[in-house]
Amino acid sequence: IFCNLVLDRLGVGAPEVQAWCSVIQEGAMADKPVDTEGARADLRFGNQYFDRWFKQDLPRQKEETFSQVLKYTEQARKKDPSVTLQVKSEKGEVEQVTPDSLAAAIHLAHGSYEAFNAETGAGRLRGREHLHKSIAIHPMPVAFADLARAYLSENDRAKALEIAKAGLQQYPDSFEIRQVMDMMTSDE
């Protein structure tokens, strides 16, 4: 809990604090027995809720499903922080799911949904916060692109450019991020 408070206060860009917290958490976990099968079952439930999230139509249903994904992801992490789950994608490819990848994916999906569909400024802000969390947990090019687009939709071009540039630094070959950059330069 202390590490989360410090990271929230200092922001995500404090790698030395993240490393320090990781060492503390690993030390704390050393005394606890690992329940890999229980963690894998929880991760599977979380992943099933994640799939269900996309089929929900109402914002309240999406919010409830979002909470279930995070609940099962955290339960899995507590039982075995290094648990993995292999799932077959819709394309038939086997993908490896971890607590971090699943948490980042649901924050990305829910954040994008709220950032572009919420009727209030507070709802759109919540969406951008979820996108920031997604990037902090497990950076993906599409998260940077969606976050930059979300700032553009709020007419915050400077923040959109900052996010897109940060994304390009990590993913220089990303089409999604390049597309956002091109949108911004064509609007000038």
PDB file of C-alpha atoms in Angstrom:
ATOM      1  CA  ILE A   1       0.000   0.000   0.000  1.00  0.00           C
ATOM      2  CA  PHE A   2       2.835   2.376   0.861  1.00  0.00           C
ATOM      3  CA  CYS A   3       4.437   1.838  -2.553  1.00  0.00           C
ATOM      4  CA  ASN A   4       1.174   2.576  -4.337  1.00  0.00           C
ATOM      5  CA  LEU A   5       0.808   5.815  -2.380  1.00  0.00           C
ATOM      6  CA  VAL A   6       4.375   6.863  -3.213  1.00  0.00           C
ATOM      7  CA  LEU A   7       3.937   6.005  -6.896  1.00  0.00           C
ATOM      8  CA  ASP A   8       0.623   7.866  -7.052  1.00  0.00           C
ATOM      9  CA  ARG A   9       2.217  10.907  -5.433  1.00  0.00           C
ATOM     10  CA  LEU A  10       5.388  10.919  -7.563  1.00  0.00           C
ATOM     11  CA  GLY A  11       3.781   9.759 -10.773  1.00  0.00           C
ATOM     12  CA  VAL A  12       4.519   6.850 -13.029  1.00  0.00           C
ATOM     13  CA  GLY A  13       7.800   8.295 -14.270  1.00  0.00           C
ATOM     14  CA  ALA A  14       9.744   7.375 -11.137  1.00  0.00           C
ATOM     15  CA  PRO A  15      11.558   4.163 -12.174  1.00  0.00           C
ATOM     16  CA  GLU A  16      13.808   4.093  -9.116  1.00  0.00           C
ATOM     17  CA  VAL A  17      10.758   4.099  -6.844  1.00  0.00           C
ATOM     18  CA  GLN A  18       9.086   1.402  -8.948  1.00  0.00           C
ATOM     19  CA  ALA A  19      12.210  -0.760  -8.680  1.00  0.00           C
ATOM     20  CA  TRP A  20      12.428  -0.176  -4.921  1.00  0.00           C
ATOM     21  CA  CYS A  21       8.740  -1.073  -4.481  1.00  0.00           C
ATOM     22  CA  SER A  22       9.184  -4.177  -6.604  1.00  0.00           C
ATOM     23  CA  VAL A  23      11.985  -5.406  -4.327  1.00  0.00           C
ATOM     24  CA  ILE A  24       9.858  -4.738  -1.237  1.00  0.00           C
ATOM     25  CA  GLN A  25       6.852  -6.525  -2.718  1.00  0.00           C
ATOM     26  CA  GLU A  26       8.961  -9.518  -3.803  1.00  0.00           C
ATOM     27  CA  GLY A  27      10.372  -9.762  -0.278  1.00  0.00           C
ATOM     28  CA  ALA A  28       6.887  -9.636   1.198  1.00  0.00           C
ATOM     29  CA  MET A  29       5.694 -12.306  -1.228  1.00  0.00           C
ATOM     30  CA  ALA A  30       8.600 -14.632  -0.352  1.00  0.00           C
ATOM     31  CA  ASP A  31       6.862 -15.673   2.870  1.00  0.00           C
ATOM     32  CA  LYS A  32       3.521 -16.441   1.216  1.00  0.00           C
ATOM     33  CA  PRO A  33       2.805 -19.774  -0.458  1.00  0.00           C
ATOM     34  CA  VAL A  34       2.140 -19.532  -4.180  1.00  0.00           C
ATOM     35  CA  ASP A  35      -1.138 -20.881  -5.548  1.00  0.00           C
ATOM     36  CA  THR A  36      -0.484 -21.010  -9.289  1.00  0.00           C
ATOM     37  CA  GLU A  37      -3.571 -23.043 -10.197  1.00  0.00           C
ATOM     38  CA  GLY A  38      -5.844 -20.818  -8.126  1.00  0.00           C
ATOM     39  CA  ALA A  39      -4.230 -17.765  -9.700  1.00  0.00           C
ATOM     40  CA  ARG A  40      -4.665 -19.218 -13.178  1.00  0.00           C
ATOM     41  CA  ALA A  41      -8.363 -19.896 -12.483  1.00  0.00           C
ATOM     42  CA  ASP A  42      -8.847 -16.302 -11.302  1.00  0.00           C
ATOM     43  CA  LEU A  43      -6.997 -14.989 -14.341  1.00  0.00           C
ATOM     44  CA  ARG A  44      -9.231 -17.127 -16.566  1.00  0.00           C
ATOM     45  CA  PHE A  45     -12.350 -15.646 -14.905  1.00  0.00           C
ATOM     46  CA  GLY A  46     -10.927 -12.159 -15.350  1.00  0.00           C
ATOM     47  CA  ASN A  47     -10.224 -12.860 -19.009  1.00  0.00           C
ATOM     48  CA  GLN A  48     -13.766 -14.176 -19.514  1.00  0.00           C
ATOM     49  CA  TYR A  49     -15.169 -11.013 -17.962  1.00  0.00           C
ATOM     50  CA  PHE A  50     -12.858  -9.039 -20.260  1.00  0.00           C
ATOM     51  CA  ASP A  51     -14.386 -10.795 -23.279  1.00  0.00           C
ATOM     52  CA  ARG A  52     -17.863 -10.101 -21.890  1.00  0.00           C
ATOM     53  CA  TRP A  53     -17.044  -6.380 -21.470  1.00  0.00           C
ATOM     54  CA  PHE A  54     -17.103  -5.958 -25.257  1.00  0.00           C
ATOM     55  CA  LYS A  55     -20.600  -7.446 -25.456  1.00  0.00           C
ATOM     56  CA  GLN A  56     -22.103  -5.074 -22.877  1.00  0.00           C
ATOM     57  CA  ASP A  57     -24.208  -2.228 -24.250  1.00  0.00           C
ATOM     58  CA  LEU A  58     -25.002  -0.094 -21.244  1.00  0.00           C
ATOM     59  CA  PRO A  59     -22.361   2.018 -19.464  1.00  0.00           C
ATOM     60  CA  ARG A  60     -23.440   0.603 -16.068  1.00  0.00           C
ATOM     61  CA  GLN A  61     -22.948  -2.964 -17.359  1.00  0.00           C
ATOM     62  CA  LYS A  62     -19.518  -2.051 -18.729  1.00  0.00           C
ATOM     63  CA  GLU A  63     -18.556  -0.488 -15.382  1.00  0.00           C
ATOM     64  CA  GLU A  64     -19.627  -3.595 -13.442  1.00  0.00           C
ATOM     65  CA  THR A  65     -17.787  -5.904 -15.832  1.00  0.00           C
ATOM     66  CA  PHE A  66     -14.703  -3.664 -15.676  1.00  0.00           C
ATOM     67  CA  SER A  67     -14.729  -4.035 -11.871  1.00  0.00           C
ATOM     68  CA  GLN A  68     -14.989  -7.825 -12.144  1.00  0.00           C
ATOM     69  CA  VAL A  69     -11.970  -7.988 -14.476  1.00  0.00           C
ATOM     70  CA  LEU A  70      -9.888  -5.959 -12.027  1.00  0.00           C
ATOM     71  CA  LYS A  71     -11.124  -7.988  -9.036  1.00  0.00           C
ATOM     72  CA  TYR A  72     -10.119 -11.323 -10.545  1.00  0.00           C
ATOM     73  CA  THR A  73      -6.863  -9.925 -11.893  1.00  0.00           C
ATOM     74  CA  GLU A  74      -5.859  -8.719  -8.433  1.00  0.00           C
ATOM     75  CA  GLN A  75      -6.892 -12.022  -6.841  1.00  0.00           C
ATOM     76  CA  ALA A  76      -4.688 -13.834  -9.362  1.00  0.00           C
ATOM     77  CA  ARG A  77      -1.772 -11.477  -8.674  1.00  0.00           C
ATOM     78  CA  LYS A  78      -2.046 -12.075  -4.916  1.00  0.00           C
ATOM     79  CA  LYS A  79      -2.013 -15.849  -5.350  1.00  0.00           C
ATOM     80  CA  ASP A  80       0.874 -15.901  -7.836  1.00  0.00           C
ATOM     81  CA  PRO A  81       2.278 -12.632  -9.231  1.00  0.00           C
ATOM     82  CA  SER A  82       4.041 -14.448 -12.077  1.00  0.00           C
ATOM     83  CA  VAL A  83       1.035 -16.504 -13.223  1.00  0.00           C
ATOM     84  CA  THR A  84       0.378 -16.782 -16.951  1.00  0.00           C
ATOM     85  CA  LEU A  85      -2.594 -18.020 -18.909  1.00  0.00           C
ATOM     86  CA  GLN A  86      -2.555 -19.106 -22.519  1.00  0.00           C
ATOM     87  CA  VAL A  87      -5.670 -18.190 -24.461  1.00  0.00           C
ATOM     88  CA  LYS A  88      -6.580 -18.570 -28.088  1.00  0.00           C
ATOM     89  CA  SER A  89      -7.383 -15.279 -29.795  1.00  0.00           C
ATOM     90  CA  GLU A  90     -10.224 -14.836 -32.265  1.00  0.00           C
ATOM     91  CA  LYS A  91      -7.586 -15.137 -34.998  1.00  0.00           C
ATOM     92  CA  GLY A  92      -6.631 -18.553 -33.634  1.00  0.00           C
ATOM     93  CA  GLU A  93      -3.290 -17.399 -32.239  1.00  0.00           C
ATOM     94  CA  VAL A  94      -2.212 -18.451 -28.749  1.00  0.00           C
ATOM     95  CA  GLU A  95      -1.589 -15.433 -26.557  1.00  0.00           C
ATOM     96  CA  GLN A  96      -0.054 -15.261 -23.121  1.00  0.00           C
ATOM     97  CA  VAL A  97      -2.114 -13.345 -20.548  1.00  0.00           C
ATOM     98  CA  THR A  98      -0.594 -12.064 -17.311  1.00  0.00           C
ATOM     99  CA  PRO A  99      -2.181 -10.032 -14.531  1.00  0.00           C
ATOM    100  CA  ASP A 100      -0.422  -6.941 -15.901  1.00  0.00           C
ATOM    101  CA  SER A 101      -1.416  -7.510 -19.518  1.00  0.00           C
ATOM    102  CA  LEU A 102      -5.054  -8.127 -18.561  1.00  0.00           C
ATOM    103  CA  ALA A 103      -5.242  -5.105 -16.232  1.00  0.00           C
ATOM    104  CA  ALA A 104      -3.663  -2.910 -18.912  1.00  0.00           C
ATOM    105  CA  ALA A 105      -6.024  -4.251 -21.582  1.00  0.00           C
ATOM    106  CA  ILE A 106      -9.176  -3.563 -19.551  1.00  0.00           C
ATOM    107  CA  HIS A 107      -7.952  -0.080 -18.594  1.00  0.00           C
ATOM    108  CA  LEU A 108      -7.277   0.530 -22.300  1.00  0.00           C
ATOM    109  CA  ALA A 109     -10.694  -0.714 -23.432  1.00  0.00           C
ATOM    110  CA  HIS A 110     -12.667   0.992 -20.678  1.00  0.00           C
ATOM    111  CA  GLY A 111     -10.587   4.159 -20.867  1.00  0.00           C
ATOM    112  CA  SER A 112     -11.026   4.474 -24.622  1.00  0.00           C
ATOM    113  CA  TYR A 113     -14.746   3.855 -24.280  1.00  0.00           C
ATOM    114  CA  GLU A 114     -15.146   6.542 -21.602  1.00  0.00           C
ATOM    115  CA  ALA A 115     -12.757   9.039 -23.204  1.00  0.00           C
ATOM    116  CA  PHE A 116     -14.746   9.049 -26.433  1.00  0.00           C
ATOM    117  CA  ASN A 117     -18.298   8.217 -25.295  1.00  0.00           C
ATOM    118  CA  ALA A 118     -18.828   9.820 -21.902  1.00  0.00           C
ATOM    119  CA  GLU A 119     -21.280  12.684 -21.964  1.00  0.00           C
ATOM    120  CA  THR A 120     -19.585  14.669 -19.216  1.00  0.00           C
ATOM    121  CA  GLY A 121     -16.126  16.160 -18.888  1.00  0.00           C
ATOM    122  CA  ALA A 122     -15.647  14.145 -15.685  1.00  0.00           C
ATOM    123  CA  GLY A 123     -16.420  10.926 -17.555  1.00  0.00           C
ATOM    124  CA  ARG A 124     -13.965  11.774 -20.330  1.00  0.00           C
ATOM    125  CA  LEU A 125     -11.342  12.652 -17.713  1.00  0.00           C
ATOM    126  CA  ARG A 126     -11.906   9.254 -16.054  1.00  0.00           C
ATOM    127  CA  GLY A 127     -11.346   7.686 -19.468  1.00  0.00           C
ATOM    128  CA  ARG A 128      -8.023   9.474 -19.906  1.00  0.00           C
ATOM    129  CA  GLU A 129      -7.006   8.388 -16.389  1.00  0.00           C
ATOM    130  CA  HIS A 130      -7.692   4.756 -17.319  1.00  0.00           C
ATOM    131  CA  LEU A 131      -5.580   5.168 -20.458  1.00  0.00           C
ATOM    132  CA  HIS A 132      -2.736   6.587 -18.362  1.00  0.00           C
ATOM    133  CA  LYS A 133      -3.038   3.547 -16.036  1.00  0.00           C
ATOM    134  CA  SER A 134      -2.935   1.187 -19.009  1.00  0.00           C
ATOM    135  CA  ILE A 135       0.317   2.752 -20.196  1.00  0.00           C
ATOM    136  CA  ALA A 136       1.782   2.676 -16.672  1.00  0.00           C
ATOM    137  CA  ILE A 137       0.967  -1.011 -16.202  1.00  0.00           C
ATOM    138  CA  HIS A 138       1.869  -2.414 -19.610  1.00  0.00           C
ATOM    139  CA  PRO A 139       2.603   0.109 -22.390  1.00  0.00           C
ATOM    140  CA  MET A 140       1.066  -0.632 -25.794  1.00  0.00           C
ATOM    141  CA  PRO A 141       1.150   1.545 -28.933  1.00  0.00           C
ATOM    142  CA  VAL A 142      -2.646   1.657 -29.197  1.00  0.00           C
ATOM    143  CA  ALA A 143      -2.896   3.030 -25.647  1.00  0.00           C
ATOM    144  CA  PHE A 144      -0.567   5.923 -26.519  1.00  0.00           C
ATOM    145  CA  ALA A 145      -2.531   6.570 -29.724  1.00  0.00           C
ATOM    146  CA  ASP A 146      -5.926   6.490 -28.000  1.00  0.00           C
ATOM    147  CA  LEU A 147      -4.710   8.727 -25.181  1.00  0.00           C
ATOM    148  CA  ALA A 148      -3.312  11.256 -27.662  1.00  0.00           C
ATOM    149  CA  ARG A 149      -6.621  11.167 -29.591  1.00  0.00           C
ATOM    150  CA  ALA A 150      -8.517  11.675 -26.337  1.00  0.00           C
ATOM    151  CA  TYR A 151      -6.484  14.799 -25.575  1.00  0.00           C
ATOM    152  CA  LEU A 152      -7.040  16.016 -29.132  1.00  0.00           C
ATOM    153  CA  SER A 153     -10.791  15.576 -28.715  1.00  0.00           C
ATOM    154  CA  GLU A 154     -10.551  17.824 -25.641  1.00  0.00           C
ATOM    155  CA  ASN A 155      -8.589  20.400 -27.709  1.00  0.00           C
ATOM    156  CA  ASP A 156      -5.412  19.827 -25.681  1.00  0.00           C
ATOM    157  CA  ARG A 157      -3.041  19.617 -28.613  1.00  0.00           C
ATOM    158  CA  ALA A 158       0.101  20.131 -26.497  1.00  0.00           C
ATOM    159  CA  LYS A 159      -0.707  17.153 -24.241  1.00  0.00           C
ATOM    160  CA  ALA A 160      -1.689  15.043 -27.272  1.00  0.00           C
ATOM    161  CA  LEU A 161       1.664  15.798 -28.891  1.00  0.00           C
ATOM    162  CA  GLU A 162       3.524  15.018 -25.655  1.00  0.00           C
ATOM    163  CA  ILE A 163       1.803  11.624 -25.367  1.00  0.00           C
ATOM    164  CA  ALA A 164       2.314  10.775 -29.048  1.00  0.00           C
ATOM    165  CA  LYS A 165       6.021  11.670 -28.872  1.00  0.00           C
ATOM    166  CA  ALA A 166       6.455   9.542 -25.735  1.00  0.00           C
ATOM    167  CA  GLY A 167       4.768   6.670 -27.551  1.00  0.00           C
ATOM    168  CA  LEU A 168       6.971   7.074 -30.613  1.00  0.00           C
ATOM    169  CA  GLN A 169      10.068   6.963 -28.418  1.00  0.00           C
ATOM    170  CA  GLN A 170       9.025   3.523 -27.175  1.00  0.00           C
ATOM    171  CA  TYR A 171       7.435   2.321 -30.425  1.00  0.00           C
ATOM    172  CA  PRO A 172       9.091   4.121 -33.361  1.00  0.00           C
ATOM    173  CA  ASP A 173       7.497   1.748 -35.906  1.00  0.00           C
ATOM    174  CA  SER A 174       3.945   2.045 -34.576  1.00  0.00           C
ATOM    175  CA  PHE A 175       1.430   2.873 -37.276  1.00  0.00           C
ATOM    176  CA  GLU A 176      -1.226   3.822 -34.704  1.00  0.00           C
ATOM    177  CA  ILE A 177       0.977   6.482 -33.121  1.00  0.00           C
ATOM    178  CA  ARG A 178       2.321   7.668 -36.481  1.00  0.00           C
ATOM    179  CA  GLN A 179      -1.268   8.089 -37.674  1.00  0.00           C
ATOM    180  CA  VAL A 180      -2.062  10.376 -34.713  1.00  0.00           C
ATOM    181  CA  MET A 181       1.102  12.391 -35.361  1.00  0.00           C
ATOM    182  CA  ASP A 182       0.116  12.752 -39.034  1.00  0.00           C
ATOM    183  CA  MET A 183      -3.393  13.885 -37.993  1.00  0.00           C
ATOM    184  CA  MET A 184      -1.880  16.604 -35.853  1.00  0.00           C
ATOM    185  CA  THR A 185       0.523  17.822 -38.530  1.00  0.00           C
ATOM    186  CA  SER A 186      -2.181  17.863 -41.218  1.00  0.00           C
ATOM    187  CA  ASP A 187      -4.389  20.035 -38.977  1.00  0.00           C
ATOM    188  CA  GLU A 188      -1.779  22.770 -38.706  1.00  0.00           C
TER     189      GLU A 188
END
